[in-house]
Amino acid sequence: MTDPMTWPTWKKWALVWAVWTVLAVSYAASSVVSARAEGHPGGWFRPLVWTFLDFYLWMFLTPLVAWLGRTTARESWGRFFAIHVPAGLMLATIQVSLTLSLYWAICGPSASMKDMTFAAFVRMQFVYNTHLSFITYGVLLVLLRAIHSQQRLRDERMRNSHLETQLVQSQLQTLRVQLQPHFLFNTLNAISALALADPMQARLMISRLSDFLRLTLEERHSQQVPLSREIEFLECYLGIQQVRFQDRLITHMDVAGNTVHALVPNMILQPLVENALRHGLLDKPERGTLHILTRRDGDDLHVQVDDDGLGLPPEGPTDGIGLGNTRTRLDMLFGGSATLELSRRPDGGTRVDMRFPYREQAA
């Protein structure tokens, strides 16, 4: 259901008009029924004219009452009453004077008091109706103050929610940007090592690094990208690493067809793969294998990164910059719905299991 606070101005005024109209008709009906119950043959015309004049005049005075309420919202109670008591009496006097004048001009004296003058009519009605109008001013003021307070509370909540979203986005951007220098330093060190020993391989590595940076810049504002795009990043990154490892690295990509459109955090796989290469396969004397698997598991996306390298240290897994940032990003994006676990593979090496809610990019 749409929040009435977010309605356009014309819709709010239509609601105000409808409320005052219903009140006018219901009060007129009550007057007619009461008169008939007392044995008077009361018609509808005079009660309807009276209530519509009375209530519609208050409807047009509503913005002024609302403005008085807003401007005195922060005043002390003493100053509040010092302003609203005279203001209420003045508006009540004006409203009753206009109501009596217009009613007399339209309806004139009643059939039972044909000789009554306008002055006598005013003396008879003025004090009682001014008292009622002053009470109406007070009730209207309280209602408008309540609505204004609710609107301020809603605006404050929306502003706080917007600020929290901006803060999370800023933190996510910082974490994502931290990954690039981490990767760049490692790659540039490798290029530096190859520059003299194998210039051709160094040039190939620079070319692939250029492709990787181009892809990264194209998605620099995206916190999440389709898995197919993330795999494209990863293949580019593995192309760079293949130069370092030569024939000592074998990679397998097992990407299920029903996962390629899943949204994943931008550059979420690169630090996991870099971790496997750096801590599992780089110091392994023989050829190593890296296996990346993606599957849809119910409402979750399951991503698994396996290596048959040196395995976890005896004291257990420890999080470096890459894994620490990955955990933080998952937590900020998905809260407790995401998990990241490191474990020893039964046949040697390390396994990383990552799960988070499966979502697809809106068309």
Coordinates of C-alpha atoms in Angstrom, one line a residue:
M1 CA 0.0 0.0 0.0
T2 CA 1.3 3.4 -1.0
D3 CA 2.4 5.7 1.9
P4 CA 0.0 8.7 1.9
M5 CA 3.0 10.9 2.8
T6 CA 4.5 10.2 -0.7
W7 CA 1.3 11.1 -2.5
P8 CA 1.4 14.1 -5.0
T9 CA 0.0 17.4 -3.7
W10 CA -3.3 17.1 -5.7
K11 CA -4.0 13.7 -4.2
K12 CA -3.4 15.0 -0.7
W13 CA -5.8 17.9 -1.3
A14 CA -8.4 15.5 -2.8
L15 CA -8.2 13.5 0.4
V16 CA -8.5 16.7 2.6
W17 CA -11.6 17.8 0.5
A18 CA -13.1 14.3 0.8
V19 CA -12.7 14.2 4.6
W20 CA -14.2 17.7 5.2
T21 CA -17.1 16.8 2.8
V22 CA -17.9 13.6 4.6
L23 CA -17.8 15.4 7.9
A24 CA -20.1 18.1 6.6
V25 CA -22.6 15.7 5.2
S26 CA -22.6 13.5 8.3
Y27 CA -23.1 16.6 10.6
A28 CA -26.0 17.8 8.4
A29 CA -27.6 14.4 8.5
S30 CA -27.2 14.2 12.2
S31 CA -28.9 17.7 12.5
V32 CA -31.8 16.6 10.2
V33 CA -32.4 13.3 12.1
S34 CA -32.2 15.1 15.5
A35 CA -34.8 17.7 14.3
R36 CA -37.1 15.1 13.0
A37 CA -36.8 13.1 16.2
E38 CA -38.0 16.2 18.1
G39 CA -41.0 16.5 15.9
H40 CA -39.7 19.4 13.7
P41 CA -40.2 19.0 9.9
G42 CA -36.5 19.8 9.1
G43 CA -35.3 19.9 5.5
W44 CA -31.8 19.2 4.2
F45 CA -31.1 22.6 2.5
R46 CA -30.3 24.8 5.6
P47 CA -28.3 22.2 7.5
L48 CA -26.3 21.3 4.4
V49 CA -25.5 25.0 3.7
W50 CA -24.5 25.6 7.4
T51 CA -22.2 22.6 7.7
F52 CA -20.6 23.0 4.2
L53 CA -19.9 26.7 4.9
D54 CA -18.6 25.9 8.4
F55 CA -16.3 23.0 7.4
Y56 CA -15.1 24.3 4.0
L57 CA -14.0 27.6 5.6
W58 CA -11.9 25.5 8.1
M59 CA -10.6 23.5 5.1
F60 CA -9.3 26.7 3.5
L61 CA -7.8 27.8 6.8
T62 CA -6.0 24.5 7.3
P63 CA -2.7 25.6 5.6
L64 CA -2.6 28.6 7.9
V65 CA -3.1 26.5 11.0
A66 CA -0.5 24.0 9.7
W67 CA 2.0 26.9 9.2
L68 CA 1.3 28.3 12.7
G69 CA 1.9 24.8 14.1
R70 CA 5.2 24.3 12.2
T71 CA 6.6 27.7 13.2
T72 CA 5.9 27.1 16.9
A73 CA 7.0 23.5 17.0
R74 CA 10.2 24.3 18.9
E75 CA 8.8 26.9 21.2
S76 CA 8.3 26.4 25.0
W77 CA 4.8 25.6 26.2
G78 CA 4.4 29.1 27.6
R79 CA 5.2 30.7 24.2
F80 CA 3.2 28.0 22.4
F81 CA 0.0 29.0 24.3
A82 CA 0.9 32.7 24.1
I83 CA 0.8 32.4 20.3
H84 CA -2.0 29.9 19.7
V85 CA -4.6 31.1 22.2
P86 CA -4.9 34.6 20.5
A87 CA -4.4 33.1 17.1
G88 CA -7.1 30.5 17.7
L89 CA -9.6 33.1 19.0
M90 CA -8.9 35.4 16.0
L91 CA -9.3 32.7 13.4
A92 CA -12.4 31.4 15.2
T93 CA -13.9 34.9 15.2
I94 CA -13.2 35.4 11.5
Q95 CA -14.4 31.9 10.6
V96 CA -17.7 32.3 12.5
S97 CA -18.3 35.8 11.2
L98 CA -17.9 34.6 7.6
T99 CA -20.1 31.6 8.2
L100 CA -22.9 33.6 9.8
S101 CA -22.7 36.2 7.1
L102 CA -22.7 33.8 4.1
Y103 CA -25.4 31.6 5.7
W104 CA -27.7 34.6 6.3
A105 CA -27.1 35.8 2.7
I106 CA -28.0 32.3 1.3
C107 CA -30.7 31.1 3.6
G108 CA -32.0 34.2 5.5
P109 CA -34.1 33.8 8.7
S110 CA -35.8 30.5 9.3
A111 CA -39.6 30.0 8.7
S112 CA -40.2 30.0 12.5
M113 CA -38.4 33.3 13.0
K114 CA -39.2 35.3 9.9
D115 CA -39.0 38.6 11.8
M116 CA -35.4 38.0 13.0
T117 CA -32.8 40.5 12.0
F118 CA -29.2 39.7 11.0
A119 CA -27.9 41.5 14.2
A120 CA -30.2 39.3 16.4
F121 CA -29.1 36.2 14.5
V122 CA -25.4 37.1 15.2
R123 CA -26.1 37.8 18.9
M124 CA -27.8 34.4 19.2
Q125 CA -25.2 32.3 17.4
F126 CA -21.9 34.1 17.7
V127 CA -20.6 33.1 21.2
Y128 CA -21.6 29.5 21.0
N129 CA -20.2 29.0 17.5
T130 CA -17.0 30.9 18.3
H131 CA -16.5 28.5 21.2
L132 CA -16.9 25.5 18.9
S133 CA -14.6 27.1 16.3
F134 CA -11.9 27.7 18.9
I135 CA -12.1 24.0 19.9
T136 CA -12.0 23.0 16.2
Y137 CA -8.8 25.1 15.9
G138 CA -7.3 23.2 18.8
V139 CA -8.2 19.8 17.4
L140 CA -7.0 20.7 13.9
L141 CA -3.7 22.0 15.4
V142 CA -3.1 18.7 17.3
L143 CA -3.9 16.6 14.2
L144 CA -1.7 18.6 11.9
R145 CA 1.2 18.6 14.4
A146 CA 0.8 14.8 14.7
I147 CA 0.9 14.4 10.8
H148 CA 3.9 16.8 10.6
S149 CA 5.8 14.9 13.3
Q150 CA 5.1 11.6 11.5
Q151 CA 6.3 13.1 8.2
R152 CA 9.5 14.4 9.9
L153 CA 10.1 11.0 11.4
R154 CA 9.6 9.3 8.1
D155 CA 12.0 11.8 6.3
E156 CA 14.6 11.3 9.1
R157 CA 14.4 7.5 8.7
M158 CA 14.7 7.8 4.9
R159 CA 17.7 10.2 5.3
N160 CA 19.4 7.8 7.7
S161 CA 18.7 4.8 5.4
H162 CA 20.2 6.8 2.5
L163 CA 23.3 7.7 4.5
E164 CA 23.8 4.1 5.6
T165 CA 23.5 2.9 2.0
Q166 CA 26.0 5.5 0.9
L167 CA 28.4 4.5 3.7
V168 CA 28.1 0.8 2.8
Q169 CA 28.7 1.6 -0.9
S170 CA 31.7 3.7 0.0
Q171 CA 33.2 0.9 2.2
L172 CA 32.5 -1.7 -0.5
Q173 CA 34.2 0.5 -3.1
T174 CA 37.2 0.9 -0.8
L175 CA 37.5 -2.8 -0.3
R176 CA 37.2 -3.5 -4.0
V177 CA 39.8 -0.9 -4.9
Q178 CA 42.2 -2.4 -2.3
L179 CA 42.2 -5.6 -4.3
Q180 CA 43.6 -4.1 -7.4
P181 CA 46.8 -2.7 -5.9
H182 CA 47.3 -6.0 -4.2
F183 CA 47.1 -7.9 -7.5
L184 CA 49.0 -5.2 -9.4
F185 CA 52.0 -5.3 -7.0
N186 CA 52.3 -9.1 -7.3
T187 CA 52.0 -8.9 -11.1
L188 CA 54.4 -6.1 -11.5
N189 CA 57.0 -8.0 -9.4
A190 CA 56.6 -11.0 -11.6
I191 CA 57.0 -8.8 -14.8
S192 CA 60.1 -7.3 -13.2
A193 CA 61.5 -10.8 -12.6
L194 CA 60.9 -11.8 -16.2
A195 CA 62.1 -8.6 -17.8
L196 CA 65.7 -9.7 -18.0
A197 CA 65.3 -13.5 -17.9
D198 CA 62.6 -13.8 -20.5
P199 CA 61.7 -10.5 -22.2
M200 CA 59.1 -12.1 -24.5
Q201 CA 57.2 -13.6 -21.6
A202 CA 57.4 -10.2 -19.8
R203 CA 55.8 -8.5 -22.9
L204 CA 53.1 -11.1 -23.1
M205 CA 52.4 -10.6 -19.4
I206 CA 52.2 -6.8 -19.8
S207 CA 49.7 -7.3 -22.8
R208 CA 47.5 -9.5 -20.7
L209 CA 47.7 -7.2 -17.7
S210 CA 46.5 -4.4 -20.0
D211 CA 43.5 -6.5 -21.0
F212 CA 42.7 -7.2 -17.4
L213 CA 42.9 -3.5 -16.4
R214 CA 40.6 -2.6 -19.3
L215 CA 38.0 -5.0 -18.1
T216 CA 38.4 -3.8 -14.6
L217 CA 37.9 -0.1 -15.6
E218 CA 34.8 -1.0 -17.6
E219 CA 33.2 -2.3 -14.5
R220 CA 34.8 0.0 -12.0
H221 CA 31.4 1.4 -10.7
S222 CA 29.7 -2.0 -10.4
Q223 CA 29.6 -3.7 -7.1
Q224 CA 28.1 -6.8 -8.7
V225 CA 28.4 -8.2 -12.2
P226 CA 27.0 -11.3 -14.0
L227 CA 29.1 -14.5 -13.3
S228 CA 29.9 -14.7 -17.0
R229 CA 31.6 -11.3 -16.8
E230 CA 33.5 -12.4 -13.6
I231 CA 34.7 -15.5 -15.4
E232 CA 35.9 -13.3 -18.2
F233 CA 38.0 -11.3 -15.6
L234 CA 39.2 -14.6 -14.2
E235 CA 40.3 -16.0 -17.6
C236 CA 42.2 -12.8 -18.2
Y237 CA 43.9 -13.0 -14.8
L238 CA 44.7 -16.7 -15.3
G239 CA 46.3 -15.8 -18.7
I240 CA 48.7 -13.6 -16.7
Q241 CA 49.4 -16.3 -14.2
Q242 CA 49.9 -18.9 -16.9
V243 CA 52.9 -16.9 -18.1
R244 CA 54.4 -17.1 -14.6
F245 CA 53.6 -20.8 -14.1
Q246 CA 54.3 -21.9 -17.7
D247 CA 53.4 -25.6 -17.9
R248 CA 53.2 -26.1 -14.2
L249 CA 49.6 -24.9 -14.0
I250 CA 46.4 -26.7 -15.3
T251 CA 43.1 -25.0 -14.9
H252 CA 39.6 -26.4 -15.1
M253 CA 36.5 -24.2 -15.3
D254 CA 33.3 -26.1 -14.5
V255 CA 30.6 -23.3 -14.8
A256 CA 27.0 -24.6 -14.8
G257 CA 24.9 -23.1 -17.6
N258 CA 22.2 -22.0 -15.1
T259 CA 24.7 -19.9 -13.2
V260 CA 26.2 -17.7 -15.8
H261 CA 23.6 -14.9 -15.3
A262 CA 23.9 -14.9 -11.5
L263 CA 25.0 -11.6 -10.0
V264 CA 28.3 -12.0 -8.1
P265 CA 30.4 -9.4 -6.3
N266 CA 32.8 -7.7 -8.7
M267 CA 36.3 -9.3 -8.6
I268 CA 35.2 -11.9 -6.0
L269 CA 37.0 -14.8 -7.6
Q270 CA 40.4 -13.2 -8.3
P271 CA 41.6 -13.0 -4.7
L272 CA 40.5 -16.6 -4.0
V273 CA 42.4 -17.9 -7.1
E274 CA 45.4 -15.7 -6.3
N275 CA 45.4 -17.2 -2.8
A276 CA 45.4 -20.7 -4.2
L277 CA 48.2 -20.0 -6.6
R278 CA 50.3 -18.0 -4.2
H279 CA 50.0 -20.2 -1.1
G280 CA 49.2 -23.6 -2.7
L281 CA 50.7 -24.0 -6.1
L282 CA 53.5 -21.5 -6.5
D283 CA 56.0 -23.5 -4.3
K284 CA 54.8 -26.9 -5.4
P285 CA 57.6 -28.6 -7.3
E286 CA 55.4 -30.6 -9.7
R287 CA 52.5 -29.5 -11.9
G288 CA 49.4 -28.2 -10.0
T289 CA 45.8 -28.1 -10.8
L290 CA 43.2 -25.4 -10.2
H291 CA 39.6 -26.3 -10.4
I292 CA 36.8 -23.7 -10.3
L293 CA 33.2 -24.9 -10.0
T294 CA 29.9 -23.0 -9.9
R295 CA 26.5 -24.6 -9.1
R296 CA 23.0 -23.3 -8.2
D297 CA 22.1 -24.9 -4.9
G298 CA 18.4 -24.0 -4.2
D299 CA 18.2 -20.3 -3.5
D300 CA 22.0 -20.0 -3.3
L301 CA 24.9 -19.8 -5.7
H302 CA 27.7 -22.2 -4.7
V303 CA 31.3 -21.4 -5.9
Q304 CA 34.1 -23.8 -5.2
V305 CA 37.8 -23.2 -5.8
D306 CA 40.0 -26.3 -5.4
D307 CA 43.8 -26.6 -5.7
D308 CA 46.0 -29.6 -5.2
G309 CA 48.8 -27.6 -3.8
L310 CA 50.6 -27.6 -0.5
G311 CA 47.5 -27.3 1.6
L312 CA 46.7 -25.4 4.7
P313 CA 49.4 -24.8 7.3
P314 CA 49.3 -27.1 10.4
E315 CA 48.0 -24.3 12.6
G316 CA 45.0 -23.8 10.4
P317 CA 43.8 -21.3 7.9
T318 CA 44.6 -17.6 8.2
D319 CA 43.0 -14.7 6.3
G320 CA 45.3 -12.4 4.4
I321 CA 44.2 -9.1 2.7
G322 CA 42.4 -11.0 -0.1
L323 CA 40.4 -13.4 2.0
G324 CA 39.8 -10.8 4.7
N325 CA 38.4 -8.3 2.1
T326 CA 36.3 -11.1 0.5
R327 CA 34.7 -12.0 3.8
T328 CA 34.0 -8.4 4.6
R329 CA 32.5 -7.7 1.1
L330 CA 30.2 -10.8 1.4
D331 CA 29.1 -9.7 4.8
M332 CA 28.3 -6.2 3.7
L333 CA 26.5 -7.3 0.6
F334 CA 24.6 -10.3 2.0
G335 CA 24.8 -10.2 5.8
G336 CA 24.5 -13.6 7.4
S337 CA 23.2 -15.1 4.1
A338 CA 26.7 -15.6 2.7
T339 CA 29.4 -18.0 3.9
L340 CA 33.1 -18.5 3.0
E341 CA 34.9 -21.6 4.3
L342 CA 38.4 -23.0 3.8
S343 CA 39.1 -26.7 4.3
R344 CA 41.6 -29.4 3.5
R345 CA 40.8 -31.5 0.5
P346 CA 40.8 -35.3 1.2
D347 CA 43.4 -35.9 -1.5
G348 CA 45.6 -32.9 -0.7
G349 CA 45.4 -29.2 -1.3
T350 CA 42.8 -26.6 -0.2
R351 CA 39.2 -26.1 -1.0
V352 CA 37.3 -22.8 -0.7
D353 CA 33.5 -23.0 -0.6
M354 CA 31.6 -19.7 -1.0
R355 CA 27.8 -19.5 -0.9
F356 CA 25.5 -16.5 -1.2
P357 CA 21.9 -15.8 -2.4
Y358 CA 21.3 -16.4 -6.1
R359 CA 20.1 -13.2 -7.8
E360 CA 20.0 -12.3 -11.5
Q361 CA 20.5 -8.9 -13.0
A362 CA 17.2 -7.2 -13.8
A363 CA 16.4 -7.2 -17.5

